[in-house]
């Protein structure tokens, strides 16, 4: 199968897949950690809502002496707000490329590369080679290709996550794998090198009535080391769990609803 045989991850509602936990190539691990107590989640949720309600009710009602401390403790807009920079409109094999030679450009590159490395296209040889060649520097990409080919075609691994030998989902099931960046930040920066952390949530599993690996949610932070070589490219990375928010006591959707959602909702091009 060639890249032309299927659509790229950024413009489709197709599902995406990544390596097992931990992923040695920069994608998201495949299974989350779950709380065993629904009642605890409910209690914590009520407490959080109560605290938020009290804070909202008291907002603006304090004395002038407390305002300075409150303002000094507030996060700076640059750390949380969108910059207003437009997403890039150039692509290489449907992967956003051509980012600005700035810290914001590096953050945008890291977010989009995280999505690519966690996509189902990584299980297709032609697409995987194109993704790796696009997001990594040329020397790193060359060193990784052989190892990645072996990892993504490992029959035992594929069987463990419910896929056929060719990396496809069983008949009547849909392979769901998505990385959704929540935020980014620069932790160090030089003229041509930048380190960026990407905090994201991910979905992974097989949707379908006969699935033994239902779609689950997980949270991770990956730190990417990027180098400017005419565009931002990855040279190395590290990954860790969380931060993980408190889950709400919501009823899981049916397999049919999950399948319909992942097939109908496409992805984005991210910009900081």
Tab-separated table of C-alpha atoms in Angstrom, residues 9-10 16-20 23-29 94-96 109-123 127-137 140-141 144-145 148 152 157 177-181 198 200 202 204 222-226 233-239:
chain	number	residue	atom	x	y	z
A	9	UNK	CA	-4.294	11.649	9.432
A	10	UNK	CA	-4.891	15.415	9.595
A	16	UNK	CA	-5.122	6.247	14.587
A	17	UNK	CA	-2.821	3.800	16.325
A	18	UNK	CA	0.408	3.843	18.297
A	19	UNK	CA	2.968	1.486	19.811
A	20	UNK	CA	2.464	-0.331	23.113
A	23	UNK	CA	6.074	3.800	22.975
A	24	UNK	CA	9.815	4.006	22.144
A	25	UNK	CA	9.196	6.291	19.183
A	26	UNK	CA	7.357	9.261	20.575
A	27	UNK	CA	3.694	8.302	20.221
A	28	UNK	CA	1.279	7.715	23.075
A	29	UNK	CA	1.236	4.544	25.197
A	94	UNK	CA	-0.429	15.475	4.851
A	95	UNK	CA	1.777	16.274	7.854
A	96	UNK	CA	1.940	20.011	8.626
A	109	UNK	CA	5.646	21.576	15.214
A	110	UNK	CA	5.861	19.443	18.358
A	111	UNK	CA	2.066	19.288	18.704
A	112	UNK	CA	1.525	18.239	15.097
A	113	UNK	CA	4.371	15.723	15.151
A	114	UNK	CA	2.923	14.109	18.296
A	115	UNK	CA	-0.330	13.546	16.407
A	116	UNK	CA	1.508	12.039	13.426
A	117	UNK	CA	3.554	9.654	15.552
A	118	UNK	CA	0.405	8.412	17.265
A	119	UNK	CA	-1.557	7.826	14.085
A	120	UNK	CA	-2.803	4.594	12.500
A	121	UNK	CA	-0.711	5.403	9.443
A	122	UNK	CA	2.336	4.347	11.441
A	123	UNK	CA	1.195	0.746	10.911
A	127	UNK	CA	3.174	5.945	5.492
A	128	UNK	CA	5.429	5.146	8.446
A	129	UNK	CA	8.580	5.821	6.436
A	130	UNK	CA	7.153	9.102	5.238
A	131	UNK	CA	6.120	10.191	8.730
A	132	UNK	CA	9.499	9.330	10.246
A	133	UNK	CA	11.391	11.057	7.444
A	134	UNK	CA	9.200	14.130	7.902
A	135	UNK	CA	9.234	14.639	11.672
A	136	UNK	CA	12.789	13.547	12.564
A	137	UNK	CA	16.107	14.979	11.452
A	140	UNK	CA	17.809	10.211	13.426
A	141	UNK	CA	15.222	9.015	10.898
A	144	UNK	CA	15.160	4.478	13.449
A	145	UNK	CA	13.593	3.045	10.294
A	148	UNK	CA	10.495	0.732	13.742
A	152	UNK	CA	5.257	-2.264	13.913
A	157	UNK	CA	2.293	-7.247	19.488
A	177	UNK	CA	-6.101	5.796	18.143
A	178	UNK	CA	-5.825	9.545	18.470
A	179	UNK	CA	-3.485	12.014	20.140
A	180	UNK	CA	-5.158	15.296	21.081
A	181	UNK	CA	-2.717	17.992	22.276
A	198	UNK	CA	3.404	18.600	24.796
A	200	UNK	CA	-2.052	15.595	25.542
A	202	UNK	CA	-5.174	10.071	23.765
A	204	UNK	CA	-6.895	3.894	22.004
A	222	UNK	CA	6.119	14.152	25.969
A	223	UNK	CA	9.216	16.319	25.898
A	224	UNK	CA	10.603	16.798	22.393
A	225	UNK	CA	14.071	18.077	21.595
A	226	UNK	CA	13.870	19.934	18.302
A	233	UNK	CA	12.611	18.433	13.416
A	234	UNK	CA	12.775	15.982	16.325
A	235	UNK	CA	16.157	14.739	17.564
A	236	UNK	CA	15.085	13.071	20.826
A	237	UNK	CA	12.194	12.791	23.296
A	238	UNK	CA	11.108	11.631	26.749
A	239	UNK	CA	7.626	10.682	27.914
